[in-house]
mmCIF file of C-alpha atoms in Angstrom:
data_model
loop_
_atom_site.group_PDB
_atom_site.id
_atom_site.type_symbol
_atom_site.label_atom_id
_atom_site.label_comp_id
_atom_site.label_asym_id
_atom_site.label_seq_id
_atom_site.Cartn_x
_atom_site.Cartn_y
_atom_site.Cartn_z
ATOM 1 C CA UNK D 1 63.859 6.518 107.980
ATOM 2 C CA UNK D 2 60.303 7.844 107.352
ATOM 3 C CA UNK D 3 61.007 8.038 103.619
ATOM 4 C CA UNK D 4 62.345 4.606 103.143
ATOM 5 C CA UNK D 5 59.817 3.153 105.309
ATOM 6 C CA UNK D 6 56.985 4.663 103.309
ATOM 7 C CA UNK D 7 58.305 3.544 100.183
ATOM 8 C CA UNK D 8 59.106 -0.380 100.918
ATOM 9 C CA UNK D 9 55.414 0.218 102.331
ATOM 10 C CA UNK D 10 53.890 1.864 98.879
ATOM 11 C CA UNK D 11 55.963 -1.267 96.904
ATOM 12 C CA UNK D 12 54.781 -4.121 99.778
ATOM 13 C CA UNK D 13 50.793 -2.363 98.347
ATOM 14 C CA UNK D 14 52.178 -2.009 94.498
ATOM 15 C CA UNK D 15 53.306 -5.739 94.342
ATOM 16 C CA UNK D 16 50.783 -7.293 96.764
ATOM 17 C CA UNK D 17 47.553 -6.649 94.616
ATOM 18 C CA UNK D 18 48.586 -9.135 91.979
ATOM 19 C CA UNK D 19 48.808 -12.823 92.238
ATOM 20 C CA UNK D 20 49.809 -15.106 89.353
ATOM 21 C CA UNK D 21 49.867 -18.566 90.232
ATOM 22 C CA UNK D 22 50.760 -21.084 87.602
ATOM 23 C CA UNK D 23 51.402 -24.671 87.721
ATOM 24 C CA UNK D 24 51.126 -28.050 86.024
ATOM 25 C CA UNK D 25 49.892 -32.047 86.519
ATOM 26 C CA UNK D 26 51.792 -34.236 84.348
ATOM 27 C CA UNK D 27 49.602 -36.677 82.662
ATOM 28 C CA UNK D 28 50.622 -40.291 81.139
ATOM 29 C CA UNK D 29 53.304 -40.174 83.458
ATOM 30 C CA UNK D 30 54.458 -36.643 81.561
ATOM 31 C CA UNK D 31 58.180 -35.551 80.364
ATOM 32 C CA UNK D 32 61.359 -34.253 81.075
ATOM 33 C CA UNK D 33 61.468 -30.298 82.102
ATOM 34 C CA UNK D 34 62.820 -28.172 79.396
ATOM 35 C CA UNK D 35 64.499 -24.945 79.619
ATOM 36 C CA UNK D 36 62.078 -22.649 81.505
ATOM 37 C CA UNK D 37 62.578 -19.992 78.278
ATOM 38 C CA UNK D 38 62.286 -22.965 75.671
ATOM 39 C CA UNK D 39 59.782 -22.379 72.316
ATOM 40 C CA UNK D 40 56.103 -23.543 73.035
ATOM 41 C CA UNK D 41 53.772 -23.609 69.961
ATOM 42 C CA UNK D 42 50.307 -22.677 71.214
ATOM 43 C CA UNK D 43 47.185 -23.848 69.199
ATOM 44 C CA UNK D 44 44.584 -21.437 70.619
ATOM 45 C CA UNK D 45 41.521 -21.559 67.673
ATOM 46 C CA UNK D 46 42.233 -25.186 65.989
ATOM 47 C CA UNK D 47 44.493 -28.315 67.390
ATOM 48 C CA UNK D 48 47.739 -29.325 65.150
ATOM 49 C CA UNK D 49 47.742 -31.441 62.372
ATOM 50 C CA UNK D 50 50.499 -33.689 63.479
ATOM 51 C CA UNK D 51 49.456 -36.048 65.784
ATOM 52 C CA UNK D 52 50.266 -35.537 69.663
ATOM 53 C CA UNK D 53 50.166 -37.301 73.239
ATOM 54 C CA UNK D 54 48.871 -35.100 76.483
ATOM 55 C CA UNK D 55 51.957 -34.966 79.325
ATOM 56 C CA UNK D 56 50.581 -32.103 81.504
ATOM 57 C CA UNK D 57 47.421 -30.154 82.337
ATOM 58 C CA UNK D 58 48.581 -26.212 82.229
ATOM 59 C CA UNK D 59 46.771 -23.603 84.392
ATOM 60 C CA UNK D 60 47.264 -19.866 84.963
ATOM 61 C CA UNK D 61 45.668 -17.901 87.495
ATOM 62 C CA UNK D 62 45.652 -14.131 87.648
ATOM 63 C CA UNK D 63 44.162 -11.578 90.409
ATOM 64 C CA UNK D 64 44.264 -8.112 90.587
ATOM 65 C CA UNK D 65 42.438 -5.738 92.889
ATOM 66 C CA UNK D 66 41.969 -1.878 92.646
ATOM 67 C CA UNK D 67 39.276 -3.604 89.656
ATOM 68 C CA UNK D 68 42.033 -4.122 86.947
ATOM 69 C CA UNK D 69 41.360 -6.715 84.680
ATOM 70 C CA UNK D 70 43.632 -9.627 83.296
ATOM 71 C CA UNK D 71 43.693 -10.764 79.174
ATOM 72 C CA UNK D 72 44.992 -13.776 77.052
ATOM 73 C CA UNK D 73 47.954 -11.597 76.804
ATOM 74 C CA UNK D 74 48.688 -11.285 80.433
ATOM 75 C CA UNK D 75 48.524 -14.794 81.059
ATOM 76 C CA UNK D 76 50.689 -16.102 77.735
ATOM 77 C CA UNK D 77 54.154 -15.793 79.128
ATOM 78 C CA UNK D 78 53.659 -17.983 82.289
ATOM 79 C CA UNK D 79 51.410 -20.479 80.363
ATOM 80 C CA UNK D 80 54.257 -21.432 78.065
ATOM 81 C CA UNK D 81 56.734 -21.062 81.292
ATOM 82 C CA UNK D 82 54.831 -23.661 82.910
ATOM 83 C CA UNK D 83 54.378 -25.517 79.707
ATOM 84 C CA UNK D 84 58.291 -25.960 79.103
ATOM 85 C CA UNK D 85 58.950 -26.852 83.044
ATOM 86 C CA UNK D 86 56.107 -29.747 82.052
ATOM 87 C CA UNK D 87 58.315 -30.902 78.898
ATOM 88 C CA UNK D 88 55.586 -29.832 76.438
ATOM 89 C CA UNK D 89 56.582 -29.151 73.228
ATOM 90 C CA UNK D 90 52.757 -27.180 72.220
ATOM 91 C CA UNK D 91 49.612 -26.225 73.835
ATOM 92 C CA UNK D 92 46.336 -26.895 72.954
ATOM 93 C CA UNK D 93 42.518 -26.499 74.283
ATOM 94 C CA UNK D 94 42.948 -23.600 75.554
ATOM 95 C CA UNK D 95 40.339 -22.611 78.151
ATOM 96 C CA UNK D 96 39.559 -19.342 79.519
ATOM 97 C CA UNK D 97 37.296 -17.847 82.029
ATOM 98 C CA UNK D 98 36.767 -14.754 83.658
ATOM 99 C CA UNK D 99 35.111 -13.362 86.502
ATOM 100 C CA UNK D 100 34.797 -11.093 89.211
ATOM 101 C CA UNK D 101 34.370 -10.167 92.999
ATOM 102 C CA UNK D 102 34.138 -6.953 94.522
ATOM 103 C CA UNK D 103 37.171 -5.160 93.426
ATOM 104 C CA UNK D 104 39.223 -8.116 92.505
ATOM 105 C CA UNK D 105 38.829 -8.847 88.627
ATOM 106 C CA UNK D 106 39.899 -12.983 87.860
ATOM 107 C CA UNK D 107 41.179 -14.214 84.954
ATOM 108 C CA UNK D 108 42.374 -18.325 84.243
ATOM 109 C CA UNK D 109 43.933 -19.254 81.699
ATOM 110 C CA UNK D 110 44.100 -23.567 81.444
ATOM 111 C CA UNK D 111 45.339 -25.588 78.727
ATOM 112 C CA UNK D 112 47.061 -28.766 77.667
ATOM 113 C CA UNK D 113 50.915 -29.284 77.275
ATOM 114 C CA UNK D 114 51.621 -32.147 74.334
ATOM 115 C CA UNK D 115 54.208 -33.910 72.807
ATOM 116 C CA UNK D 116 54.070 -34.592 68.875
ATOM 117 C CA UNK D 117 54.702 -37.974 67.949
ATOM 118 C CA UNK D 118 54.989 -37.599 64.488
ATOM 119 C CA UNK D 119 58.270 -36.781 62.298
ATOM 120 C CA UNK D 120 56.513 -33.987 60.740
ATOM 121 C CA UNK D 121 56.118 -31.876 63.956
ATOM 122 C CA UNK D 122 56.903 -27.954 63.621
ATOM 123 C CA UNK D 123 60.505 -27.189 64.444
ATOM 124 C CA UNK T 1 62.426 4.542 119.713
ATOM 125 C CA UNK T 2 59.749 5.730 117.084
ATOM 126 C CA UNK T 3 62.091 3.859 114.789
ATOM 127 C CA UNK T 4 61.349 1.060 116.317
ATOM 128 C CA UNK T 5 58.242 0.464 116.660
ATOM 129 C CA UNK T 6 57.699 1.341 113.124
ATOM 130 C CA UNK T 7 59.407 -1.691 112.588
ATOM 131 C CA UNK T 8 57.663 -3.895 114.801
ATOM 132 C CA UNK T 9 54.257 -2.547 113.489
ATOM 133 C CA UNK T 10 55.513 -3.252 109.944
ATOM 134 C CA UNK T 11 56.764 -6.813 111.221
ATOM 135 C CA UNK T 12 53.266 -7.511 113.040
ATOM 136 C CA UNK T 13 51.077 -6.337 109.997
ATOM 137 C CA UNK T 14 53.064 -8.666 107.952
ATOM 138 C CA UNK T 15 53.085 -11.468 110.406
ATOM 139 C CA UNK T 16 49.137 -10.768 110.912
ATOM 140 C CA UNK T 17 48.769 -10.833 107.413
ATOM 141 C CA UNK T 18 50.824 -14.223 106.427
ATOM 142 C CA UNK T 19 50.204 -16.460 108.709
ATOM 143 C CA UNK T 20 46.535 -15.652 109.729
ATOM 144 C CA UNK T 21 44.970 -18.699 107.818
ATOM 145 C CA UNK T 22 42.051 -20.725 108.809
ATOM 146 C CA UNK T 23 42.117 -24.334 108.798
ATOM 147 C CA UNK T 24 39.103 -24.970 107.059
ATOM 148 C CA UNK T 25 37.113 -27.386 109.001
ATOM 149 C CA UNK T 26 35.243 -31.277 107.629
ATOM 150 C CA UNK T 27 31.546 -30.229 106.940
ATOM 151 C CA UNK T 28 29.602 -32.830 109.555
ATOM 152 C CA UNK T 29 27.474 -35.907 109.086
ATOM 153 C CA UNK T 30 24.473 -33.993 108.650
ATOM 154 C CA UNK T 31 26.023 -31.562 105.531
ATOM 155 C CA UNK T 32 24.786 -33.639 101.987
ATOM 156 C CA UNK T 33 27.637 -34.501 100.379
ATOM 157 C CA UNK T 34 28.396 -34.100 96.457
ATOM 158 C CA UNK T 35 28.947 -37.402 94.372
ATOM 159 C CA UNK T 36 30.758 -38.611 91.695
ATOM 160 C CA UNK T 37 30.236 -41.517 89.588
ATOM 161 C CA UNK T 38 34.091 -41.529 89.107
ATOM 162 C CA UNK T 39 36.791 -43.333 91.095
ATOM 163 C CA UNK T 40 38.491 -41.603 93.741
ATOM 164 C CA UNK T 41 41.976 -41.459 92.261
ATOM 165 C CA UNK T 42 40.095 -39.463 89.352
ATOM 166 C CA UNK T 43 38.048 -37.414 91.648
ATOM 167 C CA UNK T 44 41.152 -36.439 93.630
ATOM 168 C CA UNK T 45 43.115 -34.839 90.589
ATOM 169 C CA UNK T 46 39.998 -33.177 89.726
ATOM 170 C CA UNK T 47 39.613 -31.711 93.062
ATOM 171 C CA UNK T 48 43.471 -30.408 92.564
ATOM 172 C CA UNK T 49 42.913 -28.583 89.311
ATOM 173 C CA UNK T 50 39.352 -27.574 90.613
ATOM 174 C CA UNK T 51 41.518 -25.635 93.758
ATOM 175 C CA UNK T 52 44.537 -24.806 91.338
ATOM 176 C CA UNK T 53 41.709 -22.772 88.850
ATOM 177 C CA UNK T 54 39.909 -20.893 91.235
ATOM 178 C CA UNK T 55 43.183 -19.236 92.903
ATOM 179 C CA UNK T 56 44.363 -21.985 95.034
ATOM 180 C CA UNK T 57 47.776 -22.892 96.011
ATOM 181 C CA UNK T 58 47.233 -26.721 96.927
ATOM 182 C CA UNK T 59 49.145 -26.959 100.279
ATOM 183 C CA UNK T 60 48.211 -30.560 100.957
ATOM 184 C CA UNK T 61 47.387 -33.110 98.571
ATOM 185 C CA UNK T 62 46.364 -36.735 100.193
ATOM 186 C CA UNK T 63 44.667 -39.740 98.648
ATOM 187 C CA UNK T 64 41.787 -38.260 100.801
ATOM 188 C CA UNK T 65 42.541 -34.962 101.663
ATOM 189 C CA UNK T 66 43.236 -31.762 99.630
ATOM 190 C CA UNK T 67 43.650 -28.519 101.051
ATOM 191 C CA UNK T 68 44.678 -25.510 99.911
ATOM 192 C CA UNK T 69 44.997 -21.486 100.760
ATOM 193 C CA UNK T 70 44.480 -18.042 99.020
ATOM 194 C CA UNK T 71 47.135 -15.379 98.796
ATOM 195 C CA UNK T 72 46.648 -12.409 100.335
ATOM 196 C CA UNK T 73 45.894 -9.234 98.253
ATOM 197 C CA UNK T 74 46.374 -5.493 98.914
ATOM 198 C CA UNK T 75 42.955 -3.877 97.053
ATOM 199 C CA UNK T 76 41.459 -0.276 97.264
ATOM 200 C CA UNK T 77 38.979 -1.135 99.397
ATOM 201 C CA UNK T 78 39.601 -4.511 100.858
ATOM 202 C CA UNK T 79 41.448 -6.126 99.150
ATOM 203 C CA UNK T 80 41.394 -10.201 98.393
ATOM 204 C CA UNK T 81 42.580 -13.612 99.141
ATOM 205 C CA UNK T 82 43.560 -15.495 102.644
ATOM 206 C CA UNK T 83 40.741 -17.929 102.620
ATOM 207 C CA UNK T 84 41.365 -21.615 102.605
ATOM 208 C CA UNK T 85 39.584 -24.468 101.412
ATOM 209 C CA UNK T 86 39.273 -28.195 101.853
ATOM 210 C CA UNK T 87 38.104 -30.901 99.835
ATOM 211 C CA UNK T 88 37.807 -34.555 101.777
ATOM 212 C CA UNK T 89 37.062 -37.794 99.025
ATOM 213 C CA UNK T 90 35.987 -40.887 100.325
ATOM 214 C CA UNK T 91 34.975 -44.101 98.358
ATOM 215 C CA UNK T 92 31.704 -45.075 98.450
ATOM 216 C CA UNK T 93 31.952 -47.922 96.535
ATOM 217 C CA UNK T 94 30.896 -48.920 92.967
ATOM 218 C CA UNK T 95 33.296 -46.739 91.864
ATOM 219 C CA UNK T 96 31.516 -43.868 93.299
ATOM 220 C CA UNK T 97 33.560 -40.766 95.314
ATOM 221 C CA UNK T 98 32.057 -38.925 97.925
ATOM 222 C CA UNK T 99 33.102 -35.606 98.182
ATOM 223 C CA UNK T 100 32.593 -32.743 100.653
ATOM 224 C CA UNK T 101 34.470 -28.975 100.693
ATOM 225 C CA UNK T 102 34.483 -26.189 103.126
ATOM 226 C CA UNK T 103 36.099 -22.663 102.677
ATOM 227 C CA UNK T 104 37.375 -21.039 105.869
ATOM 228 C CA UNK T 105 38.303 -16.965 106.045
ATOM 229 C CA UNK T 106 40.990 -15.590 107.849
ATOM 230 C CA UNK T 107 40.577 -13.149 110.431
ATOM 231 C CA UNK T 108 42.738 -10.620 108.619
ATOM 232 C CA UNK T 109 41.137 -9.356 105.329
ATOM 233 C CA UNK T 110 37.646 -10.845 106.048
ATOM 234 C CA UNK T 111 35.800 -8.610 104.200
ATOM 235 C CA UNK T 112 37.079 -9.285 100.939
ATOM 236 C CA UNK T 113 36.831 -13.249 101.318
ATOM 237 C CA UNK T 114 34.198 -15.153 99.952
ATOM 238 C CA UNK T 115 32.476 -18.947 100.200
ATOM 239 C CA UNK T 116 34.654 -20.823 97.084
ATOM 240 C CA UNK T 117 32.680 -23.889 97.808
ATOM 241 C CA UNK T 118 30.302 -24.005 94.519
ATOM 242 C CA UNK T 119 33.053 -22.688 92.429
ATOM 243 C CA UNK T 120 35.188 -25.607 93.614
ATOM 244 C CA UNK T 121 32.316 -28.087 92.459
ATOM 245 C CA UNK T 122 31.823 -26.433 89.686
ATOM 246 C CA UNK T 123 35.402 -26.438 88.628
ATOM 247 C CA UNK T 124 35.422 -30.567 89.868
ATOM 248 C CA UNK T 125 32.290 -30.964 87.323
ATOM 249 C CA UNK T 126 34.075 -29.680 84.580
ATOM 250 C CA UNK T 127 36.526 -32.383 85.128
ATOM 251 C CA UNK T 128 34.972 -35.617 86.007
ATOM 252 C CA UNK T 129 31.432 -34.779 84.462
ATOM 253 C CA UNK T 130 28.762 -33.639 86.483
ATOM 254 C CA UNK T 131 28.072 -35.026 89.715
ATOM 255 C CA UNK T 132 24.754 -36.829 90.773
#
């Protein structure tokens, strides 16, 4: 009893020092939801060449305490999660920011979900 | 019998730690107010993403009035999360949005909470341009 007890207790502390929150705001009245698993092109140094309309602000937001820090990478998989649900097809302006307190290390991850409009978008 | 009150410790810790959230509270008369040069359909979305970025999870989300709450997290020392924060808009005409926030902390897990106020307004800036 002591034993299982001790170990929900140890998993309750493993899985409650990280939170990842991550959500959307449709904008111009946004899209249809896509598959949840659905391919996201993400334009993280320049924006596309094809021409695009915004349908949903994109934010991430990862916490961990015990002072382990969050990346880019940690953050990818739920931003395109988040930008499928929103209908997006790609990401761009990608904004990050990091920061700190006490022993919790912060990490956000924002962006915005588009729709090409153009023939010519990447397939 | 030890059994069970292991169980009902567990229970209560979990209980304590859940649902002890502050309402935050509506900063009085006499607390300046922040404001926008925006109208307050704009400000209010701003105010969402503002909460959303620093951590938030937006449990209310009125023309007016948008509140939101901080999960919980284990740490090493002591831990993070549980505070709550509000944001109240209110026109001011001109197309000007009055805006005031408060962060309250939790009983449990007090020591790791912190005053998200600025950070709020300076998330809101980055949105709606910097307020007067």
């Amino acid at each position: 009893m002591i034993r299982s007890v001790t170990v929900i207790f140890l998993a309750s502390i493993l899985c409650g020092c990280v939170a990842t929150t991550g959500n959307y705001r449709p904008l111009n009245g946004g899209a249809a939801a896509r598959a949840a698993d659905c391919q996201i092109f993400v334009y993280k140094d320049s924006p596309p060449k094809q021409t695009y309309v915004a349908i949903s602000r994109l934010n991430v937001h990862l916490e961990k305490t015990f002072f382990v820090s969050s990346d880019y990478v940690s953050a990818a998989a739920e931003l395109k999660r988040q930008a499928c649900l929103s209908g997006a097809e790609a990401v761009v302006d990608l904004q990050e920011q990091s920061s700190s307190y006490l022993e919790t290390r912060i990490y956000n991850l924002s962006g915005t979900g588009v729709r090409f409009l153009a023939k010519d978008a990447p397939r | 019998m030890k059994g069970i009150s292991w169980k009902s410790a567990m229970v209560a810790g979990v209980l304590l730690l859940a649902a002890c959230t502050a309402t935050p509270t509506k900063p009085g008369d006499g607390t300046p107010s922040v404001v926008y040069d925006k109208p307050a359909g704009e400000v209010q979305k701003a105010a969402v993403d503002a909460l959303v970025a620093n951590g938030f999870v937006v449990s209310k989300s009125t023309a007016d009035y948008i509140e939101g709450a901080r999960p919980h997290k284990v740490g090493l020392v002591v831990g993070s999360g549980g505070e709550s924060a509000g944001v109240w808009l209110s026109s001011i005409g001109g197309a000007k949005t009055s805006v005031k926030v408060s962060t309250a902390k939790s009983f449990a897990g007090m020591a790791g909470q912190k005053n998200w106020d600025k950070e709020i307004i300076a998330e809101m800036d980055k949105g709606v341009g910097p307020h007067e």
